[in-house]
Structures are given as structure tokens and as C-alpha cells.
Amino acid sequence: MKVLVAGGAGFIGSTIVSACLDDGIVPVVLDNLCTGRIEFTRDRIFYQGDIADGALVDRIFAEHPDIDAVVHAAALIVVPESVEQPLRYYRENVAKSVDLVEHVVRNGCRRLLFSSSAAIYRPSDDFSVDETSGLDPLSPYARTKAMMESILADAAAATDLRVLSLRYFNPIGADPELRTGLQLRQPSHALGKIITAYENDEEFLITGVDWPTRDGSGIRDYIHVWDLARAHVQALRRFDAVLPADGAHSHEVINLGTGDGTTVRELVAAFQSVAGRPLRVGETGPRPGDSAGTYTRIDKAGRLLDWKPEFTVAEGIRHSLQWAEIRDTRLTAS
């Protein structure tokens, strides 16, 4: 099997590529290196360019006519930035994705895995959700994901394209072999900010302490990025079983999380237990576009993908710390 991984030089995309390689799937990486890293493409088939570049996509398929599927993991993902720059997010995440899908269909590829997001959900009273739960995307970023799911469902209904939309919860950790990890030195998510504060002996600020959760801090479902990558391999291997070419459905949604909710305060406590020394913690208001959060029930992923997460939050923290120690020696390019 050979797959095109759009965004394959980013944090999640590069981990998916590693999991594919470990499973005997040949990945072809397409990335414009806006946030991805050239170091994550070494010894991998790599094309530098934009997902909206039709001529480049045509060349990739011409040079790799045996591509069986496309993993679309190319997107801008920072919620507060999307509030400040909504037009940029709609252009990069929606308009260019439409171009990519059009190029893929034109080249005869009929299987697409789309990186969606749990940010599109409306939290329930207990903050748990499944694939049938109501949607209420609160930020431009989240709305780009909800829009793309609708667009892909329409495209699949009108053509012979089949789409699995994988709704990610909150990835943490790194490739356990430390081939890749979070490439940003100033990450915007909770664990990244905790590690930055830990490294610089600064105060970590809990953003929002009045949410209706068990301790007032936001609740998330922190899934190890390697578990997330393994789920993509399973989705690729089982694609035709989940969405048969002659089946009644051409678009399917699957949540990828651990099945457990962890509050930010609990994440801090887990970090301190792994790191072995105290972290200074403060409190402040929520960021623009923030929500109380959700965690998922994972029955559907287990049933359709024969998958379940293997790593704990503590292991995700430990792998994140191990990657942070070597990140600057691995990411040497300007």
C-alpha cells in the first residue's frame, strides 16, 4: 500500500508517516513547511509545496500512480490565532482543502482520511460525546473542520470518493522512538505550555478556572500521538471494510481519543508526578475561542478499526519531556 500524506512534515502527520513505515505502508509526504519541518522528511519520499498546487499534485500521482489513499493532515490549528486571523484560516483550511480534494478526485484516488477535530462538538452535561453528539464549533478553527466535513460528505455523495473523517481529541507525547515530536518551540496547547514553563522556571497559567467541571478547569481527552497514528494505520488497512465501494455510505465519522477526561489541574498533577519537581501554577481567564471541553466514548473506533489506545497520559507526558530534551538538537535547519 502507498499513501499520500498531506501535512506529513508536521507533528501529527510525521508521526502518521512513521507508523505507516513501521507497518509496511509506503508514505509520500506533501508539505509546504509552513509549520512542518524539513528534518521530519529525511529518508522519506517528500514533495515540498502547497496542497492547492494542482500541477504538483498531478506530478505526485504521475510519479506514484499506485497511491491507494490520501491522508489529509494539512491545516492551521491554533484556536486563538484563528480568532485573530479568520480569513487566513478559512483560506488555508477550507479553500485549499477543496482544491486538494478536487485534484485527488481528478487523479482517480477514491480513499481519503480527513483530520478533523473534537473542537466541533457541543459538550454534554457530563462532557462526554460520541459521533452522534451535537455540534457547536466555537472558533473559526473549529468551524473550518466542521465545514470541511460537510464539504467532504457532499463530494463523496456526488462522486465515487469515500471519506473517513477522524475527529482527533488532544494529542500529546511524541514518537516513542523519538524520530519526531512537537516541532514548535512555543506551543499553544496545555502540555506544551506546561513544558515551556517547566524548562524556563516560569509560572504556568491555567486558562479558565470557572468552567462547570469537577475542579473548574477545562477538561480534555489527551490521546498519545502514537496511538493516534496507529489508528490511521488501522483506518488505512480497514478502509474498504468500513466504507465498501458498493456500500450505502460514502462518508463515515470516527472519534479518536482515550475515552477518559482529564482536567487541566489533573494534567498539571500528572506532569509534576512524572517530572519529579514542582511547577509554579497560576490562574487566568479563558483564551478567545476556548470551551469547557469534551472527552469521547471510543466504542465506534474499537468496533470499526479494531483499535484502542495503549498509552497513558503519564506516558504521553514522559515522551513529551524526552522529546523536549533533544528537540533543539534534532531541529537544526533554519
mmCIF file of C-alpha atoms in Angstrom:
data_model
loop_
_atom_site.group_PDB
_atom_site.id
_atom_site.type_symbol
_atom_site.label_atom_id
_atom_site.label_comp_id
_atom_site.label_asym_id
_atom_site.label_seq_id
_atom_site.Cartn_x
_atom_site.Cartn_y
_atom_site.Cartn_z
ATOM 1 C CA MET A 1 0.000 0.000 0.000
ATOM 2 C CA LYS A 2 1.156 3.532 -0.788
ATOM 3 C CA VAL A 3 -0.456 6.683 0.660
ATOM 4 C CA LEU A 4 -0.091 10.412 0.120
ATOM 5 C CA VAL A 5 0.181 12.235 3.463
ATOM 6 C CA ALA A 6 -0.613 15.927 3.085
ATOM 7 C CA GLY A 7 0.925 17.748 6.031
ATOM 8 C CA GLY A 8 3.278 14.829 6.599
ATOM 9 C CA ALA A 9 6.092 17.026 7.958
ATOM 10 C CA GLY A 10 4.046 18.306 10.900
ATOM 11 C CA PHE A 11 3.730 16.914 14.410
ATOM 12 C CA ILE A 12 0.819 14.561 13.771
ATOM 13 C CA GLY A 13 1.478 13.994 10.076
ATOM 14 C CA SER A 14 5.095 12.955 10.600
ATOM 15 C CA THR A 15 4.053 10.518 13.331
ATOM 16 C CA ILE A 16 1.467 9.009 10.986
ATOM 17 C CA VAL A 17 4.227 8.634 8.395
ATOM 18 C CA SER A 18 6.429 6.776 10.919
ATOM 19 C CA ALA A 19 3.566 4.462 11.874
ATOM 20 C CA CYS A 20 2.918 3.747 8.198
ATOM 21 C CA LEU A 21 6.569 2.906 7.608
ATOM 22 C CA ASP A 22 6.608 0.581 10.618
ATOM 23 C CA ASP A 23 3.559 -1.229 9.224
ATOM 24 C CA GLY A 24 4.915 -1.645 5.695
ATOM 25 C CA ILE A 25 2.855 1.168 4.148
ATOM 26 C CA VAL A 26 4.834 3.462 1.824
ATOM 27 C CA PRO A 27 4.115 7.147 2.601
ATOM 28 C CA VAL A 28 4.555 10.005 0.138
ATOM 29 C CA VAL A 29 4.812 13.310 2.005
ATOM 30 C CA LEU A 30 3.438 16.627 0.702
ATOM 31 C CA ASP A 31 4.077 19.670 2.904
ATOM 32 C CA ASN A 32 4.716 23.367 2.323
ATOM 33 C CA LEU A 33 6.776 23.547 5.555
ATOM 34 C CA CYS A 34 4.660 26.418 6.865
ATOM 35 C CA THR A 35 4.765 24.725 10.265
ATOM 36 C CA GLY A 36 6.219 21.350 9.271
ATOM 37 C CA ARG A 37 9.920 20.605 9.486
ATOM 38 C CA ILE A 38 12.286 19.507 6.746
ATOM 39 C CA GLU A 39 14.086 17.315 9.298
ATOM 40 C CA PHE A 40 10.939 15.170 9.580
ATOM 41 C CA THR A 41 11.147 14.307 5.863
ATOM 42 C CA ARG A 42 14.646 12.833 5.823
ATOM 43 C CA ASP A 43 14.813 9.380 4.216
ATOM 44 C CA ARG A 44 11.162 9.770 3.205
ATOM 45 C CA ILE A 45 9.599 10.452 -0.202
ATOM 46 C CA PHE A 46 8.963 14.192 0.009
ATOM 47 C CA TYR A 47 7.453 16.905 -2.167
ATOM 48 C CA GLN A 48 7.629 20.474 -0.911
ATOM 49 C CA GLY A 49 4.656 22.541 -1.956
ATOM 50 C CA ASP A 50 1.089 23.601 -1.305
ATOM 51 C CA ILE A 51 -1.910 21.279 -1.191
ATOM 52 C CA ALA A 52 -3.701 23.686 -3.562
ATOM 53 C CA ASP A 53 -0.994 23.360 -6.242
ATOM 54 C CA GLY A 54 -2.802 21.226 -8.791
ATOM 55 C CA ALA A 55 0.215 20.811 -11.060
ATOM 56 C CA LEU A 56 2.269 19.474 -8.158
ATOM 57 C CA VAL A 57 -0.472 17.069 -7.046
ATOM 58 C CA ASP A 58 -0.765 15.861 -10.649
ATOM 59 C CA ARG A 59 3.002 15.269 -10.734
ATOM 60 C CA ILE A 60 2.897 13.299 -7.485
ATOM 61 C CA PHE A 61 0.205 10.993 -8.859
ATOM 62 C CA ALA A 62 2.003 10.696 -12.194
ATOM 63 C CA GLU A 63 5.194 9.644 -10.412
ATOM 64 C CA HIS A 64 3.319 7.436 -7.932
ATOM 65 C CA PRO A 65 0.319 6.013 -9.814
ATOM 66 C CA ASP A 66 -0.004 3.292 -7.162
ATOM 67 C CA ILE A 67 -1.144 5.698 -4.412
ATOM 68 C CA ASP A 68 -4.119 3.950 -2.787
ATOM 69 C CA ALA A 69 -5.310 6.642 -0.392
ATOM 70 C CA VAL A 70 -4.734 10.187 0.833
ATOM 71 C CA VAL A 71 -4.335 11.280 4.459
ATOM 72 C CA HIS A 72 -5.215 14.977 4.698
ATOM 73 C CA ALA A 73 -3.492 16.300 7.836
ATOM 74 C CA ALA A 74 -2.504 19.727 6.486
ATOM 75 C CA ALA A 75 -4.103 22.583 8.440
ATOM 76 C CA LEU A 76 -3.523 25.561 10.695
ATOM 77 C CA ILE A 77 -4.626 24.588 14.206
ATOM 78 C CA VAL A 78 -4.145 27.400 16.760
ATOM 79 C CA VAL A 79 -7.544 28.425 18.155
ATOM 80 C CA PRO A 80 -6.692 31.971 19.410
ATOM 81 C CA GLU A 81 -4.840 32.692 16.157
ATOM 82 C CA SER A 82 -7.911 31.614 14.196
ATOM 83 C CA VAL A 83 -9.983 34.162 16.130
ATOM 84 C CA GLU A 84 -7.484 36.882 15.199
ATOM 85 C CA GLN A 85 -7.000 35.730 11.584
ATOM 86 C CA PRO A 86 -10.237 34.048 10.486
ATOM 87 C CA LEU A 87 -9.838 34.739 6.777
ATOM 88 C CA ARG A 88 -6.394 33.112 6.776
ATOM 89 C CA TYR A 89 -7.835 30.024 8.461
ATOM 90 C CA TYR A 90 -10.754 29.744 6.044
ATOM 91 C CA ARG A 91 -8.364 30.120 3.118
ATOM 92 C CA GLU A 92 -5.785 27.599 4.341
ATOM 93 C CA ASN A 93 -8.095 25.046 5.924
ATOM 94 C CA VAL A 94 -11.158 25.219 3.679
ATOM 95 C CA ALA A 95 -10.435 26.807 0.301
ATOM 96 C CA LYS A 96 -7.142 24.993 -0.202
ATOM 97 C CA SER A 97 -8.608 21.727 1.057
ATOM 98 C CA VAL A 98 -11.339 21.972 -1.575
ATOM 99 C CA ASP A 99 -8.607 22.401 -4.183
ATOM 100 C CA LEU A 100 -6.722 19.382 -2.829
ATOM 101 C CA VAL A 101 -9.793 17.146 -2.881
ATOM 102 C CA GLU A 102 -10.580 18.220 -6.436
ATOM 103 C CA HIS A 103 -7.030 17.361 -7.523
ATOM 104 C CA VAL A 104 -7.207 13.990 -5.733
ATOM 105 C CA VAL A 105 -10.514 13.043 -7.359
ATOM 106 C CA ARG A 106 -9.251 14.168 -10.778
ATOM 107 C CA ASN A 107 -6.312 11.782 -10.387
ATOM 108 C CA GLY A 108 -8.553 8.813 -9.692
ATOM 109 C CA CYS A 109 -7.870 8.324 -5.963
ATOM 110 C CA ARG A 110 -11.034 7.322 -4.138
ATOM 111 C CA ARG A 111 -9.983 6.930 -0.482
ATOM 112 C CA LEU A 112 -9.442 9.901 1.827
ATOM 113 C CA LEU A 113 -8.731 10.124 5.558
ATOM 114 C CA PHE A 114 -9.512 13.611 6.849
ATOM 115 C CA SER A 115 -8.005 15.020 10.049
ATOM 116 C CA SER A 116 -10.991 16.547 11.802
ATOM 117 C CA SER A 117 -11.319 17.790 15.371
ATOM 118 C CA ALA A 118 -13.254 17.272 18.579
ATOM 119 C CA ALA A 119 -13.414 21.075 18.788
ATOM 120 C CA ILE A 120 -16.596 20.918 16.721
ATOM 121 C CA TYR A 121 -18.636 19.244 19.499
ATOM 122 C CA ARG A 122 -21.163 20.788 21.859
ATOM 123 C CA PRO A 123 -20.292 19.491 25.339
ATOM 124 C CA SER A 124 -22.883 17.330 27.086
ATOM 125 C CA ASP A 125 -23.751 17.709 30.752
ATOM 126 C CA ASP A 126 -21.014 15.231 31.692
ATOM 127 C CA PHE A 127 -18.650 16.461 28.890
ATOM 128 C CA SER A 128 -18.625 13.073 27.164
ATOM 129 C CA VAL A 129 -19.508 12.863 23.480
ATOM 130 C CA ASP A 130 -19.752 10.324 20.709
ATOM 131 C CA GLU A 131 -20.135 10.595 16.955
ATOM 132 C CA THR A 132 -23.887 11.294 17.269
ATOM 133 C CA SER A 133 -23.476 14.218 19.696
ATOM 134 C CA GLY A 134 -24.499 17.731 18.757
ATOM 135 C CA LEU A 135 -22.057 20.117 17.107
ATOM 136 C CA ASP A 136 -21.295 23.688 18.140
ATOM 137 C CA PRO A 137 -17.881 24.843 16.824
ATOM 138 C CA LEU A 138 -16.923 27.942 18.822
ATOM 139 C CA SER A 139 -13.874 29.212 16.913
ATOM 140 C CA PRO A 140 -13.007 29.840 13.276
ATOM 141 C CA TYR A 141 -10.577 26.907 13.513
ATOM 142 C CA ALA A 142 -13.324 24.570 14.688
ATOM 143 C CA ARG A 143 -15.704 25.892 12.059
ATOM 144 C CA THR A 144 -13.174 25.130 9.314
ATOM 145 C CA LYS A 145 -13.197 21.488 10.410
ATOM 146 C CA ALA A 146 -16.993 21.311 10.565
ATOM 147 C CA MET A 147 -17.235 22.957 7.146
ATOM 148 C CA MET A 148 -14.771 20.534 5.604
ATOM 149 C CA GLU A 149 -16.678 17.540 6.949
ATOM 150 C CA SER A 150 -19.833 18.852 5.265
ATOM 151 C CA ILE A 151 -17.977 19.580 2.033
ATOM 152 C CA LEU A 152 -16.403 16.124 2.010
ATOM 153 C CA ALA A 153 -19.747 14.449 2.688
ATOM 154 C CA ASP A 154 -21.252 16.326 -0.258
ATOM 155 C CA ALA A 155 -18.282 15.471 -2.501
ATOM 156 C CA ALA A 156 -18.494 11.800 -1.522
ATOM 157 C CA ALA A 157 -22.229 11.752 -2.275
ATOM 158 C CA ALA A 158 -21.677 13.271 -5.718
ATOM 159 C CA THR A 159 -18.625 11.236 -6.780
ATOM 160 C CA ASP A 160 -17.105 7.844 -6.059
ATOM 161 C CA LEU A 161 -14.842 9.378 -3.392
ATOM 162 C CA ARG A 162 -15.079 7.720 0.035
ATOM 163 C CA VAL A 163 -14.086 9.671 3.163
ATOM 164 C CA LEU A 164 -13.271 8.731 6.746
ATOM 165 C CA SER A 165 -13.329 11.843 8.941
ATOM 166 C CA LEU A 166 -11.254 11.124 12.041
ATOM 167 C CA ARG A 167 -12.104 13.528 14.840
ATOM 168 C CA TYR A 168 -8.976 13.974 16.957
ATOM 169 C CA PHE A 169 -9.164 14.872 20.604
ATOM 170 C CA ASN A 170 -5.984 16.310 22.201
ATOM 171 C CA PRO A 171 -2.708 14.764 21.004
ATOM 172 C CA ILE A 172 0.245 14.689 23.402
ATOM 173 C CA GLY A 173 3.535 12.803 23.539
ATOM 174 C CA ALA A 174 5.976 12.003 20.752
ATOM 175 C CA ASP A 175 7.028 9.064 18.627
ATOM 176 C CA PRO A 176 8.243 6.621 21.326
ATOM 177 C CA GLU A 177 11.405 6.097 19.230
ATOM 178 C CA LEU A 178 11.841 9.904 19.207
ATOM 179 C CA ARG A 179 12.041 10.132 15.422
ATOM 180 C CA THR A 180 9.663 13.096 15.549
ATOM 181 C CA GLY A 181 7.774 15.176 18.087
ATOM 182 C CA LEU A 182 6.208 18.561 18.629
ATOM 183 C CA GLN A 183 8.249 20.887 16.448
ATOM 184 C CA LEU A 184 7.108 24.229 17.871
ATOM 185 C CA ARG A 185 9.301 25.860 20.499
ATOM 186 C CA GLN A 186 6.359 27.970 21.713
ATOM 187 C CA PRO A 187 3.395 25.552 21.561
ATOM 188 C CA SER A 188 -0.118 26.767 22.265
ATOM 189 C CA HIS A 189 -1.669 23.671 23.845
ATOM 190 C CA ALA A 190 -1.737 22.962 27.589
ATOM 191 C CA LEU A 191 1.014 20.345 27.891
ATOM 192 C CA GLY A 192 3.322 22.299 25.588
ATOM 193 C CA LYS A 193 2.864 25.400 27.729
ATOM 194 C CA ILE A 194 3.464 23.353 30.881
ATOM 195 C CA ILE A 195 6.749 22.038 29.479
ATOM 196 C CA THR A 196 7.814 25.542 28.389
ATOM 197 C CA ALA A 197 7.102 26.878 31.880
ATOM 198 C CA TYR A 198 8.974 23.929 33.412
ATOM 199 C CA GLU A 199 12.011 24.432 31.170
ATOM 200 C CA ASN A 200 12.161 28.184 31.821
ATOM 201 C CA ASP A 201 11.222 28.025 35.518
ATOM 202 C CA GLU A 202 8.184 30.167 34.779
ATOM 203 C CA GLU A 203 4.643 30.131 36.048
ATOM 204 C CA PHE A 204 2.142 28.037 34.107
ATOM 205 C CA LEU A 205 -1.229 29.747 33.806
ATOM 206 C CA ILE A 206 -4.401 27.701 33.845
ATOM 207 C CA THR A 207 -6.602 29.497 31.312
ATOM 208 C CA GLY A 208 -10.106 29.363 32.715
ATOM 209 C CA VAL A 209 -10.978 28.175 36.224
ATOM 210 C CA ASP A 210 -14.730 28.730 36.285
ATOM 211 C CA TRP A 211 -15.833 26.055 33.867
ATOM 212 C CA PRO A 212 -18.605 23.730 35.142
ATOM 213 C CA THR A 213 -16.167 20.823 35.501
ATOM 214 C CA ARG A 214 -15.239 18.889 38.636
ATOM 215 C CA ASP A 215 -12.442 21.332 39.530
ATOM 216 C CA GLY A 216 -13.270 24.419 37.444
ATOM 217 C CA SER A 217 -10.521 23.910 34.867
ATOM 218 C CA GLY A 218 -11.137 22.792 31.305
ATOM 219 C CA ILE A 219 -11.468 19.096 30.549
ATOM 220 C CA ARG A 220 -9.848 17.361 27.582
ATOM 221 C CA ASP A 221 -9.206 13.888 26.245
ATOM 222 C CA TYR A 222 -5.401 13.656 25.970
ATOM 223 C CA ILE A 223 -4.511 10.951 23.449
ATOM 224 C CA HIS A 224 -0.943 9.884 22.802
ATOM 225 C CA VAL A 225 0.098 10.881 19.288
ATOM 226 C CA TRP A 226 1.423 7.368 18.622
ATOM 227 C CA ASP A 227 -1.977 5.871 19.457
ATOM 228 C CA LEU A 228 -3.469 8.430 17.072
ATOM 229 C CA ALA A 229 -1.002 7.409 14.356
ATOM 230 C CA ARG A 230 -1.750 3.717 14.883
ATOM 231 C CA ALA A 231 -5.442 4.478 14.409
ATOM 232 C CA HIS A 232 -4.641 5.931 10.980
ATOM 233 C CA VAL A 233 -2.803 2.768 10.008
ATOM 234 C CA GLN A 234 -5.811 0.725 11.087
ATOM 235 C CA ALA A 235 -8.116 3.058 9.143
ATOM 236 C CA LEU A 236 -5.992 2.607 6.019
ATOM 237 C CA ARG A 237 -5.843 -1.169 6.409
ATOM 238 C CA ARG A 238 -9.579 -1.474 7.090
ATOM 239 C CA PHE A 239 -10.796 1.321 4.825
ATOM 240 C CA ASP A 240 -12.680 -0.875 2.364
ATOM 241 C CA ALA A 241 -14.283 -2.852 5.191
ATOM 242 C CA VAL A 242 -15.507 0.332 6.877
ATOM 243 C CA LEU A 243 -16.578 2.014 3.612
ATOM 244 C CA PRO A 244 -17.072 -0.571 0.856
ATOM 245 C CA ALA A 245 -17.036 0.823 -2.656
ATOM 246 C CA ASP A 246 -20.543 -0.571 -3.210
ATOM 247 C CA GLY A 247 -21.815 0.317 0.244
ATOM 248 C CA ALA A 248 -24.725 2.535 1.229
ATOM 249 C CA HIS A 249 -22.489 5.174 2.793
ATOM 250 C CA SER A 250 -19.515 7.084 1.411
ATOM 251 C CA HIS A 251 -18.620 9.228 4.452
ATOM 252 C CA GLU A 252 -18.025 7.991 7.990
ATOM 253 C CA VAL A 253 -17.018 9.809 11.181
ATOM 254 C CA ILE A 254 -14.894 8.207 13.910
ATOM 255 C CA ASN A 255 -13.716 9.766 17.179
ATOM 256 C CA LEU A 256 -10.120 9.158 18.263
ATOM 257 C CA GLY A 257 -9.487 9.651 21.974
ATOM 258 C CA THR A 258 -8.856 7.670 25.135
ATOM 259 C CA GLY A 259 -12.381 7.544 26.490
ATOM 260 C CA ASP A 260 -11.372 9.437 29.648
ATOM 261 C CA GLY A 261 -11.500 13.114 30.530
ATOM 262 C CA THR A 262 -8.571 14.848 32.237
ATOM 263 C CA THR A 263 -8.877 18.372 33.622
ATOM 264 C CA VAL A 264 -6.044 20.865 33.303
ATOM 265 C CA ARG A 265 -5.448 20.690 37.053
ATOM 266 C CA GLU A 266 -5.213 16.895 36.787
ATOM 267 C CA LEU A 267 -2.824 17.269 33.847
ATOM 268 C CA VAL A 268 -0.627 19.536 35.980
ATOM 269 C CA ALA A 269 -0.650 16.978 38.819
ATOM 270 C CA ALA A 270 0.275 14.182 36.393
ATOM 271 C CA PHE A 271 3.088 16.303 34.982
ATOM 272 C CA GLN A 272 4.514 17.018 38.418
ATOM 273 C CA SER A 273 4.453 13.312 39.282
ATOM 274 C CA VAL A 274 6.396 12.480 36.094
ATOM 275 C CA ALA A 275 8.789 15.444 36.178
ATOM 276 C CA GLY A 276 9.653 14.986 39.815
ATOM 277 C CA ARG A 277 9.778 18.623 40.822
ATOM 278 C CA PRO A 278 7.111 21.261 41.499
ATOM 279 C CA LEU A 279 5.674 23.519 38.814
ATOM 280 C CA ARG A 280 4.607 27.048 39.662
ATOM 281 C CA VAL A 281 0.953 27.413 38.711
ATOM 282 C CA GLY A 282 -1.250 30.487 38.328
ATOM 283 C CA GLU A 283 -4.728 31.176 37.028
ATOM 284 C CA THR A 284 -6.162 33.483 34.377
ATOM 285 C CA GLY A 285 -9.226 33.837 32.167
ATOM 286 C CA PRO A 286 -10.029 31.603 29.187
ATOM 287 C CA ARG A 287 -8.442 32.224 25.797
ATOM 288 C CA PRO A 288 -10.536 33.513 22.890
ATOM 289 C CA GLY A 289 -12.462 30.625 21.367
ATOM 290 C CA ASP A 290 -11.963 28.308 24.361
ATOM 291 C CA SER A 291 -14.644 25.954 25.650
ATOM 292 C CA ALA A 292 -15.035 23.776 28.730
ATOM 293 C CA GLY A 293 -14.005 20.817 26.585
ATOM 294 C CA THR A 294 -15.081 17.251 25.949
ATOM 295 C CA TYR A 295 -13.877 13.669 26.043
ATOM 296 C CA THR A 296 -15.076 10.852 23.847
ATOM 297 C CA ARG A 297 -16.604 7.456 24.077
ATOM 298 C CA ILE A 298 -14.493 5.187 21.843
ATOM 299 C CA ASP A 299 -16.827 2.259 21.111
ATOM 300 C CA LYS A 300 -17.075 3.073 17.407
ATOM 301 C CA ALA A 301 -13.310 3.260 16.873
ATOM 302 C CA GLY A 302 -12.911 -0.088 18.589
ATOM 303 C CA ARG A 303 -15.663 -1.695 16.539
ATOM 304 C CA LEU A 304 -14.762 -0.314 13.095
ATOM 305 C CA LEU A 305 -10.980 -0.023 13.361
ATOM 306 C CA ASP A 306 -10.186 -2.793 15.846
ATOM 307 C CA TRP A 307 -8.225 -0.153 17.727
ATOM 308 C CA LYS A 308 -7.875 1.057 21.278
ATOM 309 C CA PRO A 309 -5.348 3.422 22.889
ATOM 310 C CA GLU A 310 -2.396 1.844 24.656
ATOM 311 C CA PHE A 311 -0.518 4.762 26.251
ATOM 312 C CA THR A 312 -1.483 6.627 29.429
ATOM 313 C CA VAL A 313 -1.412 10.372 29.984
ATOM 314 C CA ALA A 314 1.685 9.902 32.160
ATOM 315 C CA GLU A 315 3.454 8.083 29.317
ATOM 316 C CA GLY A 316 2.483 10.882 26.947
ATOM 317 C CA ILE A 317 3.991 13.393 29.353
ATOM 318 C CA ARG A 318 7.168 11.341 29.709
ATOM 319 C CA HIS A 319 7.627 11.027 25.936
ATOM 320 C CA SER A 320 6.948 14.751 25.546
ATOM 321 C CA LEU A 321 9.672 15.534 28.087
ATOM 322 C CA GLN A 322 12.107 13.150 26.407
ATOM 323 C CA TRP A 323 11.472 14.821 23.062
ATOM 324 C CA ALA A 324 11.817 18.306 24.581
ATOM 325 C CA GLU A 325 15.295 17.376 25.823
ATOM 326 C CA ILE A 326 16.520 16.571 22.301
ATOM 327 C CA ARG A 327 14.264 18.805 20.179
ATOM 328 C CA ASP A 328 16.806 21.572 19.584
ATOM 329 C CA THR A 329 19.484 19.099 18.528
ATOM 330 C CA ARG A 330 17.111 17.422 16.051
ATOM 331 C CA LEU A 331 15.625 20.607 14.610
ATOM 332 C CA THR A 332 18.741 22.273 13.279
ATOM 333 C CA ALA A 333 17.530 23.752 9.985
ATOM 334 C CA SER A 334 16.616 27.433 9.845
#
